Amino acid sequence: MPFETLEYISINPTFSKKPQKKLSFQYYFQIQIHKKHRENLILMKLEELFDSFLGGKMSESDRILFEKLLEENPEYQSQLNTYRQLKIQTGKETESSDLPSKSKNLKNWLIPIAIALLIVLVGYFLFSTLSMSPGQKLFAKYYETYPIADTGTNASGDASQAFQAYEAKDYQKAAAFFERIQTQPNSDFALLYLGICQLELGRPEKAIPVLSLIPTNSPTASKEVASWFEALGYFKLNMLDKGKKALQVTAAKPNPYQTQAKTILESLD
């Protein structure tokens, strides 16, 4: 039954000899308050009455009277419980309806941050590129870590540990092992990988002299491949003329970097 249509019998004694008049719940409560506080008749809508009670806004005396009314009239308590559940459900629906708005606000907040971050990254890339020397640009464009050849997959002892560290990109550790191996017979491959480790560690000045030690007819390392990385080391130092000279060795015979060496030489002529 709707709150506004609830009707209850008045206890006003002036109606005792006449047909009793039915009053709504809210006015019944107001009459009780009027009897207690005749100088301050409270006029409330039923929803406001429940809200005042549930929100703890009633005075202590009115709250006691209202609780007594609920205790004596279970129907009132039932209506109050129904109203409380409706308020809870309405609150959940309101919170749910706010989610798309919150999501939209978050999206609107993140978009300018993403744009700002993109601008910073692009600016950093352009600054880095524009500030590079011609040789450094060649190094950045063409350098790739040399893969482990068959020599490494069949290695044992120090060589095995060296290649394991190399594959794990622990170039400092790998360099230490290759440094130890290079003095052994048929260990030109160690010179090649030691030189590449130095390049990976950003030390081209140490990589170049090691790579230049590999002989032309080495059985364990390609002179042409070594010259390719030697040339890239020179480019990193922006020593273009020496880099071109090393590239000529790479371009002279078939090897994985021959085509790229010829392309760079043509661009530098």
PDB file of C-alpha atoms in Angstrom:
ATOM      1  CA  MET A   1       0.000   0.000   0.000  1.00  0.00           C
ATOM      2  CA  PRO A   2       1.499   3.469  -0.880  1.00  0.00           C
ATOM      3  CA  PHE A   3       2.751   5.494   2.001  1.00  0.00           C
ATOM      4  CA  GLU A   4       0.385   8.406   1.318  1.00  0.00           C
ATOM      5  CA  THR A   5      -2.762   6.220   1.541  1.00  0.00           C
ATOM      6  CA  LEU A   6      -1.994   4.575   4.871  1.00  0.00           C
ATOM      7  CA  GLU A   7      -4.778   5.468   7.284  1.00  0.00           C
ATOM      8  CA  TYR A   8      -5.082   4.792  10.968  1.00  0.00           C
ATOM      9  CA  ILE A   9      -7.658   5.588  13.683  1.00  0.00           C
ATOM     10  CA  SER A  10      -7.085   8.759  15.628  1.00  0.00           C
ATOM     11  CA  ILE A  11      -6.983   8.541  19.387  1.00  0.00           C
ATOM     12  CA  ASN A  12      -8.314  12.075  19.765  1.00  0.00           C
ATOM     13  CA  PRO A  13     -11.012  11.827  22.471  1.00  0.00           C
ATOM     14  CA  THR A  14     -13.139  14.534  20.797  1.00  0.00           C
ATOM     15  CA  PHE A  15     -14.244  11.930  18.273  1.00  0.00           C
ATOM     16  CA  SER A  16     -15.125   9.254  20.818  1.00  0.00           C
ATOM     17  CA  LYS A  17     -18.937   9.649  20.423  1.00  0.00           C
ATOM     18  CA  LYS A  18     -18.867  10.012  16.668  1.00  0.00           C
ATOM     19  CA  PRO A  19     -17.755   7.675  13.876  1.00  0.00           C
ATOM     20  CA  GLN A  20     -14.017   7.517  14.182  1.00  0.00           C
ATOM     21  CA  LYS A  21     -12.139   9.414  11.506  1.00  0.00           C
ATOM     22  CA  LYS A  22      -9.260   7.696   9.736  1.00  0.00           C
ATOM     23  CA  LEU A  23      -6.016   9.632   9.488  1.00  0.00           C
ATOM     24  CA  SER A  24      -2.903   8.995   7.414  1.00  0.00           C
ATOM     25  CA  PHE A  25       0.251   7.664   9.078  1.00  0.00           C
ATOM     26  CA  GLN A  26       2.101  10.955   8.778  1.00  0.00           C
ATOM     27  CA  TYR A  27      -0.711  12.984  10.329  1.00  0.00           C
ATOM     28  CA  TYR A  28      -1.204  10.415  13.067  1.00  0.00           C
ATOM     29  CA  PHE A  29       2.423  10.862  14.035  1.00  0.00           C
ATOM     30  CA  GLN A  30       2.046  14.627  13.777  1.00  0.00           C
ATOM     31  CA  ILE A  31      -0.914  14.532  16.180  1.00  0.00           C
ATOM     32  CA  GLN A  32       1.155  12.576  18.684  1.00  0.00           C
ATOM     33  CA  ILE A  33       3.883  15.185  18.423  1.00  0.00           C
ATOM     34  CA  HIS A  34       1.261  17.925  18.694  1.00  0.00           C
ATOM     35  CA  LYS A  35       0.022  16.430  21.942  1.00  0.00           C
ATOM     36  CA  LYS A  36       3.573  16.413  23.251  1.00  0.00           C
ATOM     37  CA  HIS A  37       4.621  19.747  21.722  1.00  0.00           C
ATOM     38  CA  ARG A  38       1.457  21.724  21.116  1.00  0.00           C
ATOM     39  CA  GLU A  39       3.436  24.880  20.481  1.00  0.00           C
ATOM     40  CA  ASN A  40       5.431  23.266  17.651  1.00  0.00           C
ATOM     41  CA  LEU A  41       3.249  21.214  15.299  1.00  0.00           C
ATOM     42  CA  ILE A  42       5.552  19.520  12.771  1.00  0.00           C
ATOM     43  CA  LEU A  43       4.311  19.348   9.209  1.00  0.00           C
ATOM     44  CA  MET A  44       6.135  16.699   7.238  1.00  0.00           C
ATOM     45  CA  LYS A  45       5.625  14.582   4.157  1.00  0.00           C
ATOM     46  CA  LEU A  46       5.891  10.887   4.837  1.00  0.00           C
ATOM     47  CA  GLU A  47       9.137  10.553   2.845  1.00  0.00           C
ATOM     48  CA  GLU A  48      10.628  13.422   4.825  1.00  0.00           C
ATOM     49  CA  LEU A  49       9.492  11.750   8.045  1.00  0.00           C
ATOM     50  CA  PHE A  50      11.226   8.475   7.168  1.00  0.00           C
ATOM     51  CA  ASP A  51      14.306  10.294   5.871  1.00  0.00           C
ATOM     52  CA  SER A  52      14.533  12.283   9.096  1.00  0.00           C
ATOM     53  CA  PHE A  53      14.349   9.105  11.174  1.00  0.00           C
ATOM     54  CA  LEU A  54      16.726   7.048   9.018  1.00  0.00           C
ATOM     55  CA  GLY A  55      19.146   9.935   8.735  1.00  0.00           C
ATOM     56  CA  GLY A  56      19.239  10.522  12.499  1.00  0.00           C
ATOM     57  CA  LYS A  57      17.858  14.043  12.146  1.00  0.00           C
ATOM     58  CA  MET A  58      14.954  13.702  14.596  1.00  0.00           C
ATOM     59  CA  SER A  59      15.169  15.220  18.024  1.00  0.00           C
ATOM     60  CA  GLU A  60      15.594  12.755  20.850  1.00  0.00           C
ATOM     61  CA  SER A  61      12.010  13.158  22.072  1.00  0.00           C
ATOM     62  CA  ASP A  62      10.543  12.801  18.581  1.00  0.00           C
ATOM     63  CA  ARG A  63      12.686   9.750  17.891  1.00  0.00           C
ATOM     64  CA  ILE A  64      11.477   8.040  21.069  1.00  0.00           C
ATOM     65  CA  LEU A  65       7.873   8.800  20.145  1.00  0.00           C
ATOM     66  CA  PHE A  66       8.375   7.536  16.611  1.00  0.00           C
ATOM     67  CA  GLU A  67      10.020   4.300  17.758  1.00  0.00           C
ATOM     68  CA  LYS A  68       7.148   3.736  20.183  1.00  0.00           C
ATOM     69  CA  LEU A  69       4.725   4.267  17.330  1.00  0.00           C
ATOM     70  CA  LEU A  70       6.583   1.668  15.251  1.00  0.00           C
ATOM     71  CA  GLU A  71       6.596  -0.774  18.120  1.00  0.00           C
ATOM     72  CA  GLU A  72       2.855  -0.462  18.657  1.00  0.00           C
ATOM     73  CA  ASN A  73       2.016  -0.587  14.955  1.00  0.00           C
ATOM     74  CA  PRO A  74       3.835  -3.311  12.991  1.00  0.00           C
ATOM     75  CA  GLU A  75       2.319  -1.970   9.777  1.00  0.00           C
ATOM     76  CA  TYR A  76       4.343   1.216  10.179  1.00  0.00           C
ATOM     77  CA  GLN A  77       7.501  -0.774  10.726  1.00  0.00           C
ATOM     78  CA  SER A  78       6.808  -2.737   7.533  1.00  0.00           C
ATOM     79  CA  GLN A  79       6.364   0.449   5.534  1.00  0.00           C
ATOM     80  CA  LEU A  80       9.567   1.887   6.992  1.00  0.00           C
ATOM     81  CA  ASN A  81      11.493  -1.261   6.029  1.00  0.00           C
ATOM     82  CA  THR A  82      10.098  -1.087   2.498  1.00  0.00           C
ATOM     83  CA  TYR A  83      11.103   2.544   2.227  1.00  0.00           C
ATOM     84  CA  ARG A  84      14.606   1.748   3.530  1.00  0.00           C
ATOM     85  CA  GLN A  85      15.062  -0.974   0.866  1.00  0.00           C
ATOM     86  CA  LEU A  86      13.875   1.384  -1.846  1.00  0.00           C
ATOM     87  CA  LYS A  87      16.422   3.974  -0.747  1.00  0.00           C
ATOM     88  CA  ILE A  88      19.206   1.378  -0.790  1.00  0.00           C
ATOM     89  CA  GLN A  89      18.223   0.151  -4.269  1.00  0.00           C
ATOM     90  CA  THR A  90      17.952   3.701  -5.584  1.00  0.00           C
ATOM     91  CA  GLY A  91      21.408   4.459  -4.223  1.00  0.00           C
ATOM     92  CA  LYS A  92      22.892   1.441  -6.014  1.00  0.00           C
ATOM     93  CA  GLU A  93      21.251   2.408  -9.295  1.00  0.00           C
ATOM     94  CA  THR A  94      22.560   5.949  -8.953  1.00  0.00           C
ATOM     95  CA  GLU A  95      26.078   4.662  -8.265  1.00  0.00           C
ATOM     96  CA  SER A  96      25.833   2.319 -11.262  1.00  0.00           C
ATOM     97  CA  SER A  97      24.643   5.117 -13.524  1.00  0.00           C
ATOM     98  CA  ASP A  98      27.636   7.189 -12.421  1.00  0.00           C
ATOM     99  CA  LEU A  99      30.140   4.555 -13.616  1.00  0.00           C
ATOM    100  CA  PRO A 100      29.990   5.456 -17.338  1.00  0.00           C
ATOM    101  CA  SER A 101      30.426   9.102 -16.381  1.00  0.00           C
ATOM    102  CA  LYS A 102      33.428   8.280 -14.174  1.00  0.00           C
ATOM    103  CA  SER A 103      34.906   6.134 -16.930  1.00  0.00           C
ATOM    104  CA  LYS A 104      34.420   8.943 -19.420  1.00  0.00           C
ATOM    105  CA  ASN A 105      36.022  11.448 -17.051  1.00  0.00           C
ATOM    106  CA  LEU A 106      39.008   9.124 -16.547  1.00  0.00           C
ATOM    107  CA  LYS A 107      39.350   8.725 -20.300  1.00  0.00           C
ATOM    108  CA  ASN A 108      39.190  12.489 -20.789  1.00  0.00           C
ATOM    109  CA  TRP A 109      41.878  12.875 -18.120  1.00  0.00           C
ATOM    110  CA  LEU A 110      44.188  10.253 -19.640  1.00  0.00           C
ATOM    111  CA  ILE A 111      44.007  11.505 -23.238  1.00  0.00           C
ATOM    112  CA  PRO A 112      45.967  14.758 -22.666  1.00  0.00           C
ATOM    113  CA  ILE A 113      48.549  12.847 -20.614  1.00  0.00           C
ATOM    114  CA  ALA A 114      49.012  10.321 -23.430  1.00  0.00           C
ATOM    115  CA  ILE A 115      49.340  13.145 -25.953  1.00  0.00           C
ATOM    116  CA  ALA A 116      51.885  14.943 -23.776  1.00  0.00           C
ATOM    117  CA  LEU A 117      53.878  11.731 -23.336  1.00  0.00           C
ATOM    118  CA  LEU A 118      53.820  11.103 -27.085  1.00  0.00           C
ATOM    119  CA  ILE A 119      55.070  14.636 -27.734  1.00  0.00           C
ATOM    120  CA  VAL A 120      57.923  14.121 -25.261  1.00  0.00           C
ATOM    121  CA  LEU A 121      58.904  10.786 -26.829  1.00  0.00           C
ATOM    122  CA  VAL A 122      58.773  12.148 -30.361  1.00  0.00           C
ATOM    123  CA  GLY A 123      60.738  15.193 -29.267  1.00  0.00           C
ATOM    124  CA  TYR A 124      63.349  13.011 -27.590  1.00  0.00           C
ATOM    125  CA  PHE A 125      63.637  10.810 -30.686  1.00  0.00           C
ATOM    126  CA  LEU A 126      64.002  13.815 -32.989  1.00  0.00           C
ATOM    127  CA  PHE A 127      66.538  15.446 -30.676  1.00  0.00           C
ATOM    128  CA  SER A 128      68.543  12.235 -30.401  1.00  0.00           C
ATOM    129  CA  THR A 129      68.490  11.693 -34.150  1.00  0.00           C
ATOM    130  CA  LEU A 130      69.308  15.263 -35.072  1.00  0.00           C
ATOM    131  CA  SER A 131      72.119  15.424 -32.524  1.00  0.00           C
ATOM    132  CA  MET A 132      73.786  12.261 -33.910  1.00  0.00           C
ATOM    133  CA  SER A 133      76.836  12.528 -36.122  1.00  0.00           C
ATOM    134  CA  PRO A 134      76.663  10.885 -39.606  1.00  0.00           C
ATOM    135  CA  GLY A 135      78.696   7.932 -38.346  1.00  0.00           C
ATOM    136  CA  GLN A 136      76.474   7.440 -35.290  1.00  0.00           C
ATOM    137  CA  LYS A 137      73.410   7.440 -37.510  1.00  0.00           C
ATOM    138  CA  LEU A 138      74.953   4.663 -39.620  1.00  0.00           C
ATOM    139  CA  PHE A 139      75.729   2.665 -36.493  1.00  0.00           C
ATOM    140  CA  ALA A 140      72.181   3.083 -35.155  1.00  0.00           C
ATOM    141  CA  LYS A 141      70.688   2.070 -38.483  1.00  0.00           C
ATOM    142  CA  TYR A 142      72.790  -1.003 -39.246  1.00  0.00           C
ATOM    143  CA  TYR A 143      74.034  -2.445 -35.982  1.00  0.00           C
ATOM    144  CA  GLU A 144      72.517  -5.737 -34.835  1.00  0.00           C
ATOM    145  CA  THR A 145      73.939  -8.213 -32.357  1.00  0.00           C
ATOM    146  CA  TYR A 146      75.730 -11.046 -34.108  1.00  0.00           C
ATOM    147  CA  PRO A 147      74.014 -14.429 -33.563  1.00  0.00           C
ATOM    148  CA  ILE A 148      75.789 -17.426 -32.067  1.00  0.00           C
ATOM    149  CA  ALA A 149      77.338 -19.524 -34.830  1.00  0.00           C
ATOM    150  CA  ASP A 150      77.867 -23.308 -34.911  1.00  0.00           C
ATOM    151  CA  THR A 151      81.118 -22.818 -33.039  1.00  0.00           C
ATOM    152  CA  GLY A 152      79.182 -21.605 -30.038  1.00  0.00           C
ATOM    153  CA  THR A 153      76.508 -24.320 -30.050  1.00  0.00           C
ATOM    154  CA  ASN A 154      79.184 -27.051 -29.908  1.00  0.00           C
ATOM    155  CA  ALA A 155      81.359 -25.313 -27.315  1.00  0.00           C
ATOM    156  CA  SER A 156      82.326 -26.695 -23.930  1.00  0.00           C
ATOM    157  CA  GLY A 157      84.087 -25.463 -20.800  1.00  0.00           C
ATOM    158  CA  ASP A 158      84.818 -21.729 -20.733  1.00  0.00           C
ATOM    159  CA  ALA A 159      83.532 -21.353 -24.273  1.00  0.00           C
ATOM    160  CA  SER A 160      80.174 -22.845 -23.300  1.00  0.00           C
ATOM    161  CA  GLN A 161      79.861 -20.470 -20.334  1.00  0.00           C
ATOM    162  CA  ALA A 162      80.920 -17.550 -22.539  1.00  0.00           C
ATOM    163  CA  PHE A 163      78.200 -18.270 -25.114  1.00  0.00           C
ATOM    164  CA  GLN A 164      75.589 -18.835 -22.412  1.00  0.00           C
ATOM    165  CA  ALA A 165      76.336 -15.401 -20.974  1.00  0.00           C
ATOM    166  CA  TYR A 166      76.345 -13.902 -24.487  1.00  0.00           C
ATOM    167  CA  GLU A 167      72.950 -15.410 -25.271  1.00  0.00           C
ATOM    168  CA  ALA A 168      71.617 -14.099 -21.943  1.00  0.00           C
ATOM    169  CA  LYS A 169      72.860 -10.611 -22.958  1.00  0.00           C
ATOM    170  CA  ASP A 170      75.244 -10.534 -20.006  1.00  0.00           C
ATOM    171  CA  TYR A 171      77.977  -9.058 -22.162  1.00  0.00           C
ATOM    172  CA  GLN A 172      80.244  -8.098 -19.276  1.00  0.00           C
ATOM    173  CA  LYS A 173      80.430 -11.696 -18.095  1.00  0.00           C
ATOM    174  CA  ALA A 174      80.715 -13.026 -21.642  1.00  0.00           C
ATOM    175  CA  ALA A 175      83.581 -10.630 -22.399  1.00  0.00           C
ATOM    176  CA  ALA A 176      85.493 -11.929 -19.386  1.00  0.00           C
ATOM    177  CA  PHE A 177      85.207 -15.522 -20.621  1.00  0.00           C
ATOM    178  CA  PHE A 178      86.105 -14.639 -24.235  1.00  0.00           C
ATOM    179  CA  GLU A 179      89.102 -12.682 -22.955  1.00  0.00           C
ATOM    180  CA  ARG A 180      90.341 -15.847 -21.266  1.00  0.00           C
ATOM    181  CA  ILE A 181      89.658 -18.048 -24.313  1.00  0.00           C
ATOM    182  CA  GLN A 182      91.343 -15.859 -26.942  1.00  0.00           C
ATOM    183  CA  THR A 183      94.835 -17.026 -25.988  1.00  0.00           C
ATOM    184  CA  GLN A 184      93.992 -20.644 -26.750  1.00  0.00           C
ATOM    185  CA  PRO A 185      94.689 -22.295 -30.158  1.00  0.00           C
ATOM    186  CA  ASN A 186      92.034 -21.854 -32.861  1.00  0.00           C
ATOM    187  CA  SER A 187      90.182 -19.301 -30.795  1.00  0.00           C
ATOM    188  CA  ASP A 188      89.713 -16.493 -33.310  1.00  0.00           C
ATOM    189  CA  PHE A 189      85.961 -16.839 -32.731  1.00  0.00           C
ATOM    190  CA  ALA A 190      86.602 -15.572 -29.195  1.00  0.00           C
ATOM    191  CA  LEU A 191      88.183 -12.414 -30.643  1.00  0.00           C
ATOM    192  CA  LEU A 192      85.093 -11.848 -32.812  1.00  0.00           C
ATOM    193  CA  TYR A 193      82.629 -12.235 -29.955  1.00  0.00           C
ATOM    194  CA  LEU A 194      84.835 -10.314 -27.549  1.00  0.00           C
ATOM    195  CA  GLY A 195      84.823  -7.394 -29.981  1.00  0.00           C
ATOM    196  CA  ILE A 196      81.026  -7.556 -30.313  1.00  0.00           C
ATOM    197  CA  CYS A 197      80.656  -7.653 -26.511  1.00  0.00           C
ATOM    198  CA  GLN A 198      82.683  -4.442 -26.331  1.00  0.00           C
ATOM    199  CA  LEU A 199      80.357  -2.834 -28.883  1.00  0.00           C
ATOM    200  CA  GLU A 200      77.329  -3.947 -26.869  1.00  0.00           C
ATOM    201  CA  LEU A 201      78.910  -2.402 -23.776  1.00  0.00           C
ATOM    202  CA  GLY A 202      79.361   0.902 -25.623  1.00  0.00           C
ATOM    203  CA  ARG A 203      83.137   0.623 -25.917  1.00  0.00           C
ATOM    204  CA  PRO A 204      83.960   0.777 -29.656  1.00  0.00           C
ATOM    205  CA  GLU A 205      87.487   1.974 -28.904  1.00  0.00           C
ATOM    206  CA  LYS A 206      88.142  -1.431 -27.275  1.00  0.00           C
ATOM    207  CA  ALA A 207      86.235  -3.416 -29.875  1.00  0.00           C
ATOM    208  CA  ILE A 208      88.163  -2.154 -32.934  1.00  0.00           C
ATOM    209  CA  PRO A 209      91.693  -3.383 -32.025  1.00  0.00           C
ATOM    210  CA  VAL A 210      90.353  -6.812 -31.008  1.00  0.00           C
ATOM    211  CA  LEU A 211      88.370  -7.288 -34.225  1.00  0.00           C
ATOM    212  CA  SER A 212      91.334  -6.218 -36.357  1.00  0.00           C
ATOM    213  CA  LEU A 213      93.396  -9.129 -34.958  1.00  0.00           C
ATOM    214  CA  ILE A 214      91.344 -11.779 -36.813  1.00  0.00           C
ATOM    215  CA  PRO A 215      93.383 -13.076 -39.779  1.00  0.00           C
ATOM    216  CA  THR A 216      92.056 -13.350 -43.321  1.00  0.00           C
ATOM    217  CA  ASN A 217      91.994 -17.154 -43.493  1.00  0.00           C
ATOM    218  CA  SER A 218      90.898 -17.921 -39.941  1.00  0.00           C
ATOM    219  CA  PRO A 219      89.208 -21.341 -39.599  1.00  0.00           C
ATOM    220  CA  THR A 220      86.938 -20.246 -36.742  1.00  0.00           C
ATOM    221  CA  ALA A 221      85.962 -16.660 -37.546  1.00  0.00           C
ATOM    222  CA  SER A 222      85.107 -14.702 -40.698  1.00  0.00           C
ATOM    223  CA  LYS A 223      87.454 -11.817 -41.458  1.00  0.00           C
ATOM    224  CA  GLU A 224      84.689 -10.156 -43.503  1.00  0.00           C
ATOM    225  CA  VAL A 225      82.241 -10.315 -40.590  1.00  0.00           C
ATOM    226  CA  ALA A 226      84.894  -9.007 -38.204  1.00  0.00           C
ATOM    227  CA  SER A 227      85.581  -6.105 -40.584  1.00  0.00           C
ATOM    228  CA  TRP A 228      81.840  -5.298 -40.675  1.00  0.00           C
ATOM    229  CA  PHE A 229      81.725  -4.837 -36.907  1.00  0.00           C
ATOM    230  CA  GLU A 230      85.081  -3.057 -36.984  1.00  0.00           C
ATOM    231  CA  ALA A 231      83.596  -0.580 -39.468  1.00  0.00           C
ATOM    232  CA  LEU A 232      80.541  -0.052 -37.268  1.00  0.00           C
ATOM    233  CA  GLY A 233      82.862   0.635 -34.337  1.00  0.00           C
ATOM    234  CA  TYR A 234      84.576   3.349 -36.378  1.00  0.00           C
ATOM    235  CA  PHE A 235      81.208   4.794 -37.347  1.00  0.00           C
ATOM    236  CA  LYS A 236      80.217   4.903 -33.678  1.00  0.00           C
ATOM    237  CA  LEU A 237      83.297   7.082 -33.151  1.00  0.00           C
ATOM    238  CA  ASN A 238      82.382   9.046 -36.304  1.00  0.00           C
ATOM    239  CA  MET A 239      85.614   8.019 -38.007  1.00  0.00           C
ATOM    240  CA  LEU A 240      84.080   7.642 -41.468  1.00  0.00           C
ATOM    241  CA  ASP A 241      87.258   7.184 -43.518  1.00  0.00           C
ATOM    242  CA  LYS A 242      88.526   4.278 -41.399  1.00  0.00           C
ATOM    243  CA  GLY A 243      85.060   2.822 -41.373  1.00  0.00           C
ATOM    244  CA  LYS A 244      84.921   2.883 -45.177  1.00  0.00           C
ATOM    245  CA  LYS A 245      88.277   1.103 -45.361  1.00  0.00           C
ATOM    246  CA  ALA A 246      87.019  -1.696 -43.103  1.00  0.00           C
ATOM    247  CA  LEU A 247      83.796  -1.947 -45.137  1.00  0.00           C
ATOM    248  CA  GLN A 248      85.776  -2.538 -48.318  1.00  0.00           C
ATOM    249  CA  VAL A 249      87.019  -5.830 -46.834  1.00  0.00           C
ATOM    250  CA  THR A 250      83.427  -6.833 -46.004  1.00  0.00           C
ATOM    251  CA  ALA A 251      82.185  -5.900 -49.458  1.00  0.00           C
ATOM    252  CA  ALA A 252      84.949  -7.838 -51.295  1.00  0.00           C
ATOM    253  CA  LYS A 253      83.730 -11.412 -50.597  1.00  0.00           C
ATOM    254  CA  PRO A 254      80.386 -13.144 -50.018  1.00  0.00           C
ATOM    255  CA  ASN A 255      79.211 -12.953 -46.404  1.00  0.00           C
ATOM    256  CA  PRO A 256      75.987 -12.018 -44.559  1.00  0.00           C
ATOM    257  CA  TYR A 257      76.888  -8.292 -44.586  1.00  0.00           C
ATOM    258  CA  GLN A 258      78.275  -7.890 -48.113  1.00  0.00           C
ATOM    259  CA  THR A 259      75.173  -6.218 -49.573  1.00  0.00           C
ATOM    260  CA  GLN A 260      74.819  -3.793 -46.675  1.00  0.00           C
ATOM    261  CA  ALA A 261      78.518  -2.916 -46.874  1.00  0.00           C
ATOM    262  CA  LYS A 262      78.186  -2.059 -50.567  1.00  0.00           C
ATOM    263  CA  THR A 263      75.098   0.076 -49.873  1.00  0.00           C
ATOM    264  CA  ILE A 264      76.898   2.116 -47.206  1.00  0.00           C
ATOM    265  CA  LEU A 265      79.973   2.558 -49.392  1.00  0.00           C
ATOM    266  CA  GLU A 266      77.833   3.884 -52.234  1.00  0.00           C
ATOM    267  CA  SER A 267      76.100   6.351 -49.881  1.00  0.00           C
ATOM    268  CA  LEU A 268      79.462   7.643 -48.635  1.00  0.00           C
ATOM    269  CA  ASP A 269      80.997   8.189 -52.065  1.00  0.00           C
TER     270      ASP A 269
END
